[in-house]
Short mmCIF file of C-alpha atoms in Angstrom, two decimals:
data_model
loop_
_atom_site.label_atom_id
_atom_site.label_comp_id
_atom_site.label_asym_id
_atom_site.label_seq_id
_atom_site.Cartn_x
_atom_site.Cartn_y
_atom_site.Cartn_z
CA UNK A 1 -1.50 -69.28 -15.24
CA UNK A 2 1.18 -71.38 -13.11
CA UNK A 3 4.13 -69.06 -14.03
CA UNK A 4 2.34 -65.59 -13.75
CA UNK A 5 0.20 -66.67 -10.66
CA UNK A 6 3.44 -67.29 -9.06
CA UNK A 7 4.89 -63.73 -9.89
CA UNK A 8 1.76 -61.90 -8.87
CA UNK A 9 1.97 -63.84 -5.48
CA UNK A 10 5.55 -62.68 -5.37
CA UNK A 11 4.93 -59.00 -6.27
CA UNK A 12 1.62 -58.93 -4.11
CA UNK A 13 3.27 -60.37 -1.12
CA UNK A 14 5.88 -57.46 -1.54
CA UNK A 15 2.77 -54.83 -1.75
CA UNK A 16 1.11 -56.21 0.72
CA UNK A 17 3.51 -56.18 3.18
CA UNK A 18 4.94 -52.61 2.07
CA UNK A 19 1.52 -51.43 2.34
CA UNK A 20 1.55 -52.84 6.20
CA UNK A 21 4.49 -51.16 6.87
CA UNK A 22 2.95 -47.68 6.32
CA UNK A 23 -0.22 -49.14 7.80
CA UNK A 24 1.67 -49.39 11.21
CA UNK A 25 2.72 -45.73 10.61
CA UNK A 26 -0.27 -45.02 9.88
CA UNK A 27 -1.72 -46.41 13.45
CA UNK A 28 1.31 -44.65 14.74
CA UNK A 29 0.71 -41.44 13.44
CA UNK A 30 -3.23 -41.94 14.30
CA UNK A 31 -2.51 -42.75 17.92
CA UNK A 32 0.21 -40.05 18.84
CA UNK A 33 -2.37 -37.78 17.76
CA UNK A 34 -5.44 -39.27 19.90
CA UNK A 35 -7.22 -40.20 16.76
CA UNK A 36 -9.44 -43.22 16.02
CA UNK A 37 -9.85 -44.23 12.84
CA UNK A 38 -12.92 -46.75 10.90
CA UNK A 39 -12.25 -48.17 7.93
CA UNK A 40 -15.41 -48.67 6.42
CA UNK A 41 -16.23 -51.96 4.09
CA UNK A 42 -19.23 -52.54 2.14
CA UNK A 43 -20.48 -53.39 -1.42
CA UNK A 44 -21.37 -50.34 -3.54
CA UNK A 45 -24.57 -49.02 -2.65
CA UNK A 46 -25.32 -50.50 0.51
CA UNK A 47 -25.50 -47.12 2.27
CA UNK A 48 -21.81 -45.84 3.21
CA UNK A 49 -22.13 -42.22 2.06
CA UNK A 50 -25.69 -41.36 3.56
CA UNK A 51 -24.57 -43.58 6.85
CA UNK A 52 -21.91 -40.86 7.22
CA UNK A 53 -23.71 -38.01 6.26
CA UNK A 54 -26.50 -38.57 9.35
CA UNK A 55 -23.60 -39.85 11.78
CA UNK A 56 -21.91 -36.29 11.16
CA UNK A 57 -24.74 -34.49 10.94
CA UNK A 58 -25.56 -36.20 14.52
CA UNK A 59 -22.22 -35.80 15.78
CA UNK A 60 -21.66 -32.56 14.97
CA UNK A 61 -20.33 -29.96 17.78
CA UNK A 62 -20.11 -33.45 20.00
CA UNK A 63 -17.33 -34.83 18.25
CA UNK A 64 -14.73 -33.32 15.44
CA UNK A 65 -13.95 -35.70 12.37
CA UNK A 66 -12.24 -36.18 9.25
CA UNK A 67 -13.12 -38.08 6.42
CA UNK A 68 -11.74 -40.03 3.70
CA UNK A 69 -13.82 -41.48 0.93
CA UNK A 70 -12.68 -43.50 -1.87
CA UNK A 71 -13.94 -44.34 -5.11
CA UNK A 72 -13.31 -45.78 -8.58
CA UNK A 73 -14.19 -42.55 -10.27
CA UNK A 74 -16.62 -39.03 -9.37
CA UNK A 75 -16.22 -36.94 -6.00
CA UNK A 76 -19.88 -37.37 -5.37
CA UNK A 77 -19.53 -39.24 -1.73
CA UNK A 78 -17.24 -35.90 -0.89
CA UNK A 79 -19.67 -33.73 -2.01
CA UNK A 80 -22.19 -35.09 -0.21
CA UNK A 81 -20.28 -35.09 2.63
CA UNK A 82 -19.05 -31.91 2.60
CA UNK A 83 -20.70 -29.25 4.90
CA UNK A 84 -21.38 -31.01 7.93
CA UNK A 85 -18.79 -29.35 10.11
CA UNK A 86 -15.51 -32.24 9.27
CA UNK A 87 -13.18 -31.59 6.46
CA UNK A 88 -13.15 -34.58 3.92
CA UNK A 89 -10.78 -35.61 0.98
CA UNK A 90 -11.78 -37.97 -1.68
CA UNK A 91 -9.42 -40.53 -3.35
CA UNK A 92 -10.01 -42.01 -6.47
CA UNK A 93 -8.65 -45.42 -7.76
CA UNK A 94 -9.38 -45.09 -10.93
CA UNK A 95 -8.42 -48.99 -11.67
CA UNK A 96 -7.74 -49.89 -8.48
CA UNK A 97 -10.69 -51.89 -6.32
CA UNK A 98 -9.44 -50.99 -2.91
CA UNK A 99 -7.55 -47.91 -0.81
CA UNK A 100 -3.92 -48.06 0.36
CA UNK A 101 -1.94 -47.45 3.82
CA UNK A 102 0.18 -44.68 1.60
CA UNK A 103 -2.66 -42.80 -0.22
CA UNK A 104 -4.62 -42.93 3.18
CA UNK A 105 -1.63 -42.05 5.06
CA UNK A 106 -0.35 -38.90 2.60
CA UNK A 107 -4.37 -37.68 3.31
CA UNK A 108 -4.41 -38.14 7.29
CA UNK A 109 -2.67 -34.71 8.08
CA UNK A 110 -5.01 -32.65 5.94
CA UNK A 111 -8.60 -34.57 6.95
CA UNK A 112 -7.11 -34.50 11.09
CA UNK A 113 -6.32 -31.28 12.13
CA UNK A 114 -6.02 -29.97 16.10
CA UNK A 115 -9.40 -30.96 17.95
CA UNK A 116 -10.26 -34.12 15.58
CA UNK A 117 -10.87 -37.25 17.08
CA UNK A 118 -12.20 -39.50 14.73
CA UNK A 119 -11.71 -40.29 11.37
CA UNK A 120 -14.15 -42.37 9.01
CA UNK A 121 -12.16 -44.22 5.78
CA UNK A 122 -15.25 -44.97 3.41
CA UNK A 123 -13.20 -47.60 0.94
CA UNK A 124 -14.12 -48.41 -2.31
CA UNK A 125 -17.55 -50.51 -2.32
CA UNK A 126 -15.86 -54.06 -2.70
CA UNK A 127 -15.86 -56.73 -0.08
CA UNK A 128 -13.07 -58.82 -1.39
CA UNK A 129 -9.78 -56.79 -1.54
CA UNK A 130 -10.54 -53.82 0.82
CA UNK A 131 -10.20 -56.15 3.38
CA UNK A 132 -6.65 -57.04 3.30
CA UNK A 133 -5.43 -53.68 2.90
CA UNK A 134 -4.99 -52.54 6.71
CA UNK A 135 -4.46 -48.73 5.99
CA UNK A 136 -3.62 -48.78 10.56
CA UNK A 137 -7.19 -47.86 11.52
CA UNK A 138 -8.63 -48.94 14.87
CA UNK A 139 -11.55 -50.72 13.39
CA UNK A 140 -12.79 -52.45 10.37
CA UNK A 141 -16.33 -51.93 10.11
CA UNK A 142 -18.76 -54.12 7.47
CA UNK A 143 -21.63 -53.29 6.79
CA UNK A 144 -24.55 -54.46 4.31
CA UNK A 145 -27.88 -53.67 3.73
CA UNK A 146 -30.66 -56.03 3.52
CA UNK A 147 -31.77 -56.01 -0.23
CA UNK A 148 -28.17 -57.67 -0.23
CA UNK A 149 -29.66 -60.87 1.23
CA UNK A 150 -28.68 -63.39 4.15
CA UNK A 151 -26.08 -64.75 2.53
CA UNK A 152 -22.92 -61.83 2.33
CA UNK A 153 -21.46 -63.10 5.56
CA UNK A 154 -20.89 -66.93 4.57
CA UNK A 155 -20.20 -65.60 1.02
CA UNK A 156 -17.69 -62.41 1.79
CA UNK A 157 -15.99 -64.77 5.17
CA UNK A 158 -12.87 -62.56 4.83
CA UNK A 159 -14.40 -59.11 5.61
CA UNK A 160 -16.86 -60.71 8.15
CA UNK A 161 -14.53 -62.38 10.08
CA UNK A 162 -12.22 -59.17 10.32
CA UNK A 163 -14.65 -56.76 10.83
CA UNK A 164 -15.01 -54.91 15.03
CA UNK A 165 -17.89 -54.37 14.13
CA UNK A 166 -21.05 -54.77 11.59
CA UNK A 167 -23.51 -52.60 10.53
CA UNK A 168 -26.59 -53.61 9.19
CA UNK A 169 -28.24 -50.69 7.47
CA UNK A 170 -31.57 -49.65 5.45
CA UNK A 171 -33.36 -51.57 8.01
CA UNK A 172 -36.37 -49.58 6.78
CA UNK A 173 -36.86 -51.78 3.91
CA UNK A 174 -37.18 -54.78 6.10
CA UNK A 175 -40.72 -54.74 5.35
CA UNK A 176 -40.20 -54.75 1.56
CA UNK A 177 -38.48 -57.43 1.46
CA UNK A 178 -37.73 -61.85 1.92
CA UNK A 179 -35.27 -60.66 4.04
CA UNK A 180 -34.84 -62.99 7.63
CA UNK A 181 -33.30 -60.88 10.07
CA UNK A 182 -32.20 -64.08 12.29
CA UNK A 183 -30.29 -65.91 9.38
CA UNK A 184 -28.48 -63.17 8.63
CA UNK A 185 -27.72 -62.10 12.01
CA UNK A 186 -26.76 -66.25 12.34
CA UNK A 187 -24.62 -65.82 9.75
CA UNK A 188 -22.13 -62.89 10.85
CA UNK A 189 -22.52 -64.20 14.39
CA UNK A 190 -20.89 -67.93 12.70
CA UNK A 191 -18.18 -65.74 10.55
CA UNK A 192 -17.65 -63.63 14.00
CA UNK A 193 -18.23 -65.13 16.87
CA UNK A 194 -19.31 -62.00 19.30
CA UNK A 195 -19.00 -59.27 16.82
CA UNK A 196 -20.89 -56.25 18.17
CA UNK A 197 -23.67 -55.55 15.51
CA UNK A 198 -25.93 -52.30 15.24
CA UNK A 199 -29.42 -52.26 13.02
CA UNK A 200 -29.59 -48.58 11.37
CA UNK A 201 -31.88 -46.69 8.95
CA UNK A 202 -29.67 -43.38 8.11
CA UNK A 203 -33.26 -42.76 6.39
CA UNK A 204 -35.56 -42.71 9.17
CA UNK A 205 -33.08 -42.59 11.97
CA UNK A 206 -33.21 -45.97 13.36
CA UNK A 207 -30.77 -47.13 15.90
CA UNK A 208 -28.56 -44.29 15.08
CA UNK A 209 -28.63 -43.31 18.56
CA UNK A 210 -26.37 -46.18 19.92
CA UNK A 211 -24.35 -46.42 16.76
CA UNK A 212 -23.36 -42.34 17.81
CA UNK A 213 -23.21 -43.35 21.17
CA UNK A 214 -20.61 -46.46 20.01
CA UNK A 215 -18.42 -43.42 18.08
CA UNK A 216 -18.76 -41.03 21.30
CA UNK A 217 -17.35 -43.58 23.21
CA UNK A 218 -14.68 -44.83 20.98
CA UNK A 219 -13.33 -40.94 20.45
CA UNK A 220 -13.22 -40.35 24.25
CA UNK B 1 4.99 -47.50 -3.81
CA UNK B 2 6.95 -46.31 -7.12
CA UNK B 3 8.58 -49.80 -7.53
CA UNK B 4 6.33 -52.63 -6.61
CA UNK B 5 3.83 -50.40 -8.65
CA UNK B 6 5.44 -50.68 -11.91
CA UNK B 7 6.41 -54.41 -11.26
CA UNK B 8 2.72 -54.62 -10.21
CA UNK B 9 1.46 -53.21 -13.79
CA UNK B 10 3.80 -55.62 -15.36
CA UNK B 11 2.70 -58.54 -14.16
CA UNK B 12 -0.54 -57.83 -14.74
CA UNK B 13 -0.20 -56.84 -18.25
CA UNK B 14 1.15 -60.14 -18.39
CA UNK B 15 -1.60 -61.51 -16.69
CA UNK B 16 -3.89 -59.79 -18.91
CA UNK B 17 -2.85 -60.31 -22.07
CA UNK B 18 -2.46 -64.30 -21.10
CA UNK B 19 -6.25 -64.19 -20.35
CA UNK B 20 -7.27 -62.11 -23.41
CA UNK B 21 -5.75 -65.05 -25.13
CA UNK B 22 -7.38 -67.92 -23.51
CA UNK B 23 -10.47 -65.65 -23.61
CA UNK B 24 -9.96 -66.01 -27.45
CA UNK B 25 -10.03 -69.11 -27.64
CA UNK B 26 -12.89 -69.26 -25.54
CA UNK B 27 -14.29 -67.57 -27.83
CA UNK B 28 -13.89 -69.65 -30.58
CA UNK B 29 -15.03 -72.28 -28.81
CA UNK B 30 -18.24 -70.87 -28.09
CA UNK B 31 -18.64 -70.04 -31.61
CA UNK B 32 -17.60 -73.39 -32.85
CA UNK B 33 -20.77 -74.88 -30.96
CA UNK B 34 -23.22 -72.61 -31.53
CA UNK B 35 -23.49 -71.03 -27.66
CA UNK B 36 -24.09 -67.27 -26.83
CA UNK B 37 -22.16 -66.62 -23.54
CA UNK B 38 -23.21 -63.64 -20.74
CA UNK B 39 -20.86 -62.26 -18.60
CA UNK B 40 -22.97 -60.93 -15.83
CA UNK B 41 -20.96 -58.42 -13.06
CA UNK B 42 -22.73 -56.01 -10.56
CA UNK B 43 -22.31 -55.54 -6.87
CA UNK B 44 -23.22 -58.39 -4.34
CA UNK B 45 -26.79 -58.25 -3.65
CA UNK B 46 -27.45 -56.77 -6.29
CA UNK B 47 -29.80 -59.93 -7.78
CA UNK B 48 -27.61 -61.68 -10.50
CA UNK B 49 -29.28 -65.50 -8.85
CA UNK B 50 -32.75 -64.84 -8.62
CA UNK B 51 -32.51 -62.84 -11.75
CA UNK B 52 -30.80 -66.67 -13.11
CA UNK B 53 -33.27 -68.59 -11.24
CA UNK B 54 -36.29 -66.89 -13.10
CA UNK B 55 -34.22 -66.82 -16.52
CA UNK B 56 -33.97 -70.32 -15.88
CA UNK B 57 -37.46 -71.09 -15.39
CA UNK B 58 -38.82 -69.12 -17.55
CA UNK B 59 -36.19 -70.78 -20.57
CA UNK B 60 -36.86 -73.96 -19.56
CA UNK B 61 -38.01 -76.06 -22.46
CA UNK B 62 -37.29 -73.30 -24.50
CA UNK B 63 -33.46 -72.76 -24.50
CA UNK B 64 -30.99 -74.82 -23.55
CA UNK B 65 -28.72 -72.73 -20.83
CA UNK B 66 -25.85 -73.47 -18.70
CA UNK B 67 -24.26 -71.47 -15.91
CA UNK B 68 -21.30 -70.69 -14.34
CA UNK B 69 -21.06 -69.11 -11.41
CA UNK B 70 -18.76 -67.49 -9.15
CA UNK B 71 -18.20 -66.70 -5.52
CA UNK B 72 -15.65 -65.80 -3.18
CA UNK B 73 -16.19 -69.20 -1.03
CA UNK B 74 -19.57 -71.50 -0.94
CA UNK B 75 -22.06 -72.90 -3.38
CA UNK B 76 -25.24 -71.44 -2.01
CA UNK B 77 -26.03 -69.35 -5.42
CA UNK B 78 -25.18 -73.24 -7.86
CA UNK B 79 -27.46 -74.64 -5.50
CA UNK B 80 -30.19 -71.70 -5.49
CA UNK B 81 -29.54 -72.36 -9.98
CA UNK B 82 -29.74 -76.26 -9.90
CA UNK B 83 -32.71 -77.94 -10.41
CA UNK B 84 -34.28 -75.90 -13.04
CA UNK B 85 -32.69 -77.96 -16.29
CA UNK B 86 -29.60 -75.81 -16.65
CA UNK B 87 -26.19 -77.58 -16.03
CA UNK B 88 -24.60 -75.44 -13.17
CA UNK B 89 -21.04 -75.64 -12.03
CA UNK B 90 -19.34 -73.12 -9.30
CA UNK B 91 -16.40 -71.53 -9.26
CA UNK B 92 -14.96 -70.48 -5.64
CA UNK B 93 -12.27 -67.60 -6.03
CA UNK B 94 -11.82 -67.43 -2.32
CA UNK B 95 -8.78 -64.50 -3.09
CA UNK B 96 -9.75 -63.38 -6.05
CA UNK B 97 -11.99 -60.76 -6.71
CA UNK B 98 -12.99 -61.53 -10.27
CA UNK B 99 -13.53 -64.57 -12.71
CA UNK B 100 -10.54 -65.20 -15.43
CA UNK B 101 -10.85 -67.04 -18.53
CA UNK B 102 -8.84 -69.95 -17.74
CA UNK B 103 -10.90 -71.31 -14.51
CA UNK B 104 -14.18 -70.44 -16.76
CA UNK B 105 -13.17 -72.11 -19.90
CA UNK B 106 -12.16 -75.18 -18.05
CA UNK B 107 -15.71 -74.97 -17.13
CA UNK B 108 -17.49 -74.17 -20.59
CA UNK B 109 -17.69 -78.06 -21.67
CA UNK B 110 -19.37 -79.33 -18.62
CA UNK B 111 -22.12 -76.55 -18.48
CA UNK B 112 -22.49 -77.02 -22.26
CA UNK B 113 -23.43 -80.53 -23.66
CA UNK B 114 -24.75 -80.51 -26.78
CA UNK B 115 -27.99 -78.50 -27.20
CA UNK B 116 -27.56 -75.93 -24.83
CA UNK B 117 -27.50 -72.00 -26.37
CA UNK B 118 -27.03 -70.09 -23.92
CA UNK B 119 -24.03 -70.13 -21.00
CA UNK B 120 -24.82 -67.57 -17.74
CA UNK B 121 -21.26 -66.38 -16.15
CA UNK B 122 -22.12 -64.86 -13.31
CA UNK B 123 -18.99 -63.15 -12.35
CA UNK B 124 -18.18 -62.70 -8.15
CA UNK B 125 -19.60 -59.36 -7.00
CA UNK B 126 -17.43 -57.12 -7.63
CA UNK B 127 -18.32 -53.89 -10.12
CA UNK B 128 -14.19 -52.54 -10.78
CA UNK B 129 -12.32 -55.98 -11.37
CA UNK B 130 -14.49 -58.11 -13.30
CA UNK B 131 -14.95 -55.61 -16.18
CA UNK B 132 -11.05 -56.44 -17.06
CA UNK B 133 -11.32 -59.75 -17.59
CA UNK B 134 -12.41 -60.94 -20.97
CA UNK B 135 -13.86 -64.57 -20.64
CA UNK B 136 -14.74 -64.41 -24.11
CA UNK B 137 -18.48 -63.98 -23.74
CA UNK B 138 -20.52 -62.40 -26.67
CA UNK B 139 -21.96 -60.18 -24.07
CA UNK B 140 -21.58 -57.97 -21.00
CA UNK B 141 -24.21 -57.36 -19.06
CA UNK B 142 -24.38 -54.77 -15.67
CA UNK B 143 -26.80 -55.40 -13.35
CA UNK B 144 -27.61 -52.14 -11.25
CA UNK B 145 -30.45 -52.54 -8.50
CA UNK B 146 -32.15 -49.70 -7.22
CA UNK B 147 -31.02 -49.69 -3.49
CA UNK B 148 -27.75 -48.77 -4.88
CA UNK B 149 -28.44 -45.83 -5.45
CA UNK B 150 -28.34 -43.39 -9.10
CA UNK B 151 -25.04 -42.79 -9.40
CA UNK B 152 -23.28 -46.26 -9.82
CA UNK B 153 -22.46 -45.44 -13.75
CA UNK B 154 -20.84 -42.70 -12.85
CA UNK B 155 -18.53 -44.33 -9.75
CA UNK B 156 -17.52 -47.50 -11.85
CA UNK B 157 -17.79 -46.42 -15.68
CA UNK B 158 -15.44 -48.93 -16.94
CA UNK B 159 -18.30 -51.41 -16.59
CA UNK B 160 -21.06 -49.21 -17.74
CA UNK B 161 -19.10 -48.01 -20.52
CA UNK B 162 -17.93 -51.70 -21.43
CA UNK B 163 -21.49 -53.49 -20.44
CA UNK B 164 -23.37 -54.41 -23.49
CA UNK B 165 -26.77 -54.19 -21.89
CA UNK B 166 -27.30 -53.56 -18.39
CA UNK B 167 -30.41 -54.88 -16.53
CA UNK B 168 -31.95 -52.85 -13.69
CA UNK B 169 -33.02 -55.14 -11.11
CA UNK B 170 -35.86 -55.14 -8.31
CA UNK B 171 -37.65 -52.51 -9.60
CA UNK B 172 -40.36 -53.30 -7.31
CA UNK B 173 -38.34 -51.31 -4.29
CA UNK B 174 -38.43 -48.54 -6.37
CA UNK B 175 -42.07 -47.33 -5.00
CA UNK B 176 -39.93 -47.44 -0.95
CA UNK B 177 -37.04 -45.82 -2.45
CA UNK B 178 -35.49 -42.48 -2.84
CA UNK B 179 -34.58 -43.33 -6.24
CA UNK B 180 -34.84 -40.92 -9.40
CA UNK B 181 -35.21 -43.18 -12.30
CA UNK B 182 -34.61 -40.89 -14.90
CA UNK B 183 -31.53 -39.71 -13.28
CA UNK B 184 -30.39 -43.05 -13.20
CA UNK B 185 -31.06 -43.69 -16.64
CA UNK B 186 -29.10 -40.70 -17.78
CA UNK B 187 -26.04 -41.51 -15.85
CA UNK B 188 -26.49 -44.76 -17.40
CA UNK B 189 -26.81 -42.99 -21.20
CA UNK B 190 -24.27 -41.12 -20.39
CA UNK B 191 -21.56 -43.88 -19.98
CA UNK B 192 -22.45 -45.71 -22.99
CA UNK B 193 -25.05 -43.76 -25.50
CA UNK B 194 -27.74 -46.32 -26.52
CA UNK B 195 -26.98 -49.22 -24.24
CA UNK B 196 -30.07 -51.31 -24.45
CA UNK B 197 -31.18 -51.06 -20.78
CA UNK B 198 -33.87 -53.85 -19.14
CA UNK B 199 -36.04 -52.80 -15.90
CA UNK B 200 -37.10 -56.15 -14.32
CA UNK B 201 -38.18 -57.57 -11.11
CA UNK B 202 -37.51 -61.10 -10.57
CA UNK B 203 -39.88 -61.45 -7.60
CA UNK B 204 -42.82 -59.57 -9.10
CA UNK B 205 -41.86 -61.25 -13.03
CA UNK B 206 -42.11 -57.61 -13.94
CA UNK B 207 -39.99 -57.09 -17.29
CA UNK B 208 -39.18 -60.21 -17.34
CA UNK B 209 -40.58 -61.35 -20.48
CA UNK B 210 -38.69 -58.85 -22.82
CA UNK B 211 -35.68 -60.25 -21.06
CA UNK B 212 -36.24 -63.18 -21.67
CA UNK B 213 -37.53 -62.40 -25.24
CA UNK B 214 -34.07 -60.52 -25.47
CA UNK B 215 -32.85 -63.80 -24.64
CA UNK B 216 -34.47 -66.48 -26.53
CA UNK B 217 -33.43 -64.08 -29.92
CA UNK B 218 -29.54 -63.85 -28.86
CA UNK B 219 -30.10 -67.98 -28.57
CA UNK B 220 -31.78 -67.95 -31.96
#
């Protein structure tokens, strides 16, 4: 793989650092128009979608936002997410395991109009290549869910150790599982020294409170 | 990105079809020694070790297995696997988001001396990229847990459609779940009609003997 590996570094390199390029238009763009921006990391299933649906659903008439949701295939997350007073676009990847600064970017105008002031980026559920795709939002934001285990942090050091901030979701199921809350918290804390970390349940409401009150403050 | 995307697809075609060859030969390897190889790719979290360290167990004495496993950085899940009479060797990606046929092949005669059957790849966790790269296993198999959610063969249906059996994991969260098993089984039909589809729990042992039935036959 010597010759090839050295031609993908080459042509990655080149993507990578196009796709920066419109990243920092991206934060450009975000900022002349008072927006903040998340980019939202996670493996599939640990809780992105119905995170966002009870964070607009909570911030609704407080704060205006826009979404952007990507996935491999389906508009599901959209749907879901539609309806809850912000206007969201969906992306698919088809092949691709990540989103881009352009295909974010080309999307920004539509899910932002006058009066928005935050906008969520729910990436593809991966927590490998996401991560080195800046698309120019404010903050990365990882989260996991316990049935995940301890371990994601040490595993996944890339998106833990870029990540503002980390949420810990489905903390409902706590009880149902061999799940030690102070490892795990040990764990991002050792990726991330000082990362600021919030304990949800989007089911049963949970510490939703000061994760709103984070995004109030951040959009103000 | 018009450019560097067509060099992109390129390369990897190039990439591709240099690791469908070595995955060849992988395969004949495997078939010149007897050895039935899994390919196992889900999320993170979703339960490929402690579905392996059960397997492992419960084979022991039975079937010889080895196992390769893979992670973006540590050793934590070869050091969950060793100890239970399986040869176990790790493979750290740290950039990449997927196994390739090379790394594992230079792998396959450590983890197989002579006697072992059976040879566990579990692939990083990663449900898009993985599914592209043949390591010349005899079989696929998805792992879908039910905190995930229903909907997973529908988001990423190049593995469901390519997985030759898929095993749904911790079914003992299902009773603290919002999860509609039938739905979930449809989605899965509906990717790939008459995929042979295993509901297990590793921590309860539930379903875990026609696994490992399934198993001991493909070893036969």
């Amino acid at each position: 793989m010597q010759e090839a590996g050295r031609r993908r570094v080459t042509v990655e390199t080149k993507i990578l650092s196009r796709n920066d390029r419109i990243a920092e238009q991206n934060r450009r763009w975000l900022a002349e128009h008072g927006l903040a921006a998340l980019n939202l990391i996670s493996s599939p299933g640990s809780g992105k979608t119905l995170l966002l649906e009870r964070t607009l659903e909570r911030l609704r008439g407080r704060v205006a936002c826009g979404v952007i949701t990507g996935d491999q295939q389906t508009d599901n997350d959209a749907r879901r997410l539609t309806g809850k007073g912000a206007v969201v676009r969906q992306i698919e990847t088809v092949s691709a395991c990540h989103l881009d600064a352009e295909r974010v970017g080309r999307l920004l105008p539509e899910v932002a109009p006058a009066g928005v002031r935050l906008v969520f980026i729910e990436n593809v559920g991966n927590m490998i290549c996401p991560t080195g795709f800046d698309l120019g939002e404010r903050m990365k934001v990882a989260l996991l869910s316990p049935p995940e285990g301890e371990d994601k942090p040490l595993k996944y050091p890339s998106l833990f150790a870029a990540a503002d901030v980390v949420v810990l979701t489905k903390m409902d199921l706590v009880p149902h599982l061999d799940w030690n809350r102070e490892q795990c918290r040990g764990y991002i804390e050792s990726m991330h020294p000082g990362v600021r970390v919030f304990e949800v349940s989007a089911r049963t409401g949970r510490g939703m409170e000061s994760w709103t009150a984070f995004l109030e403050e951040l959009a103000a």
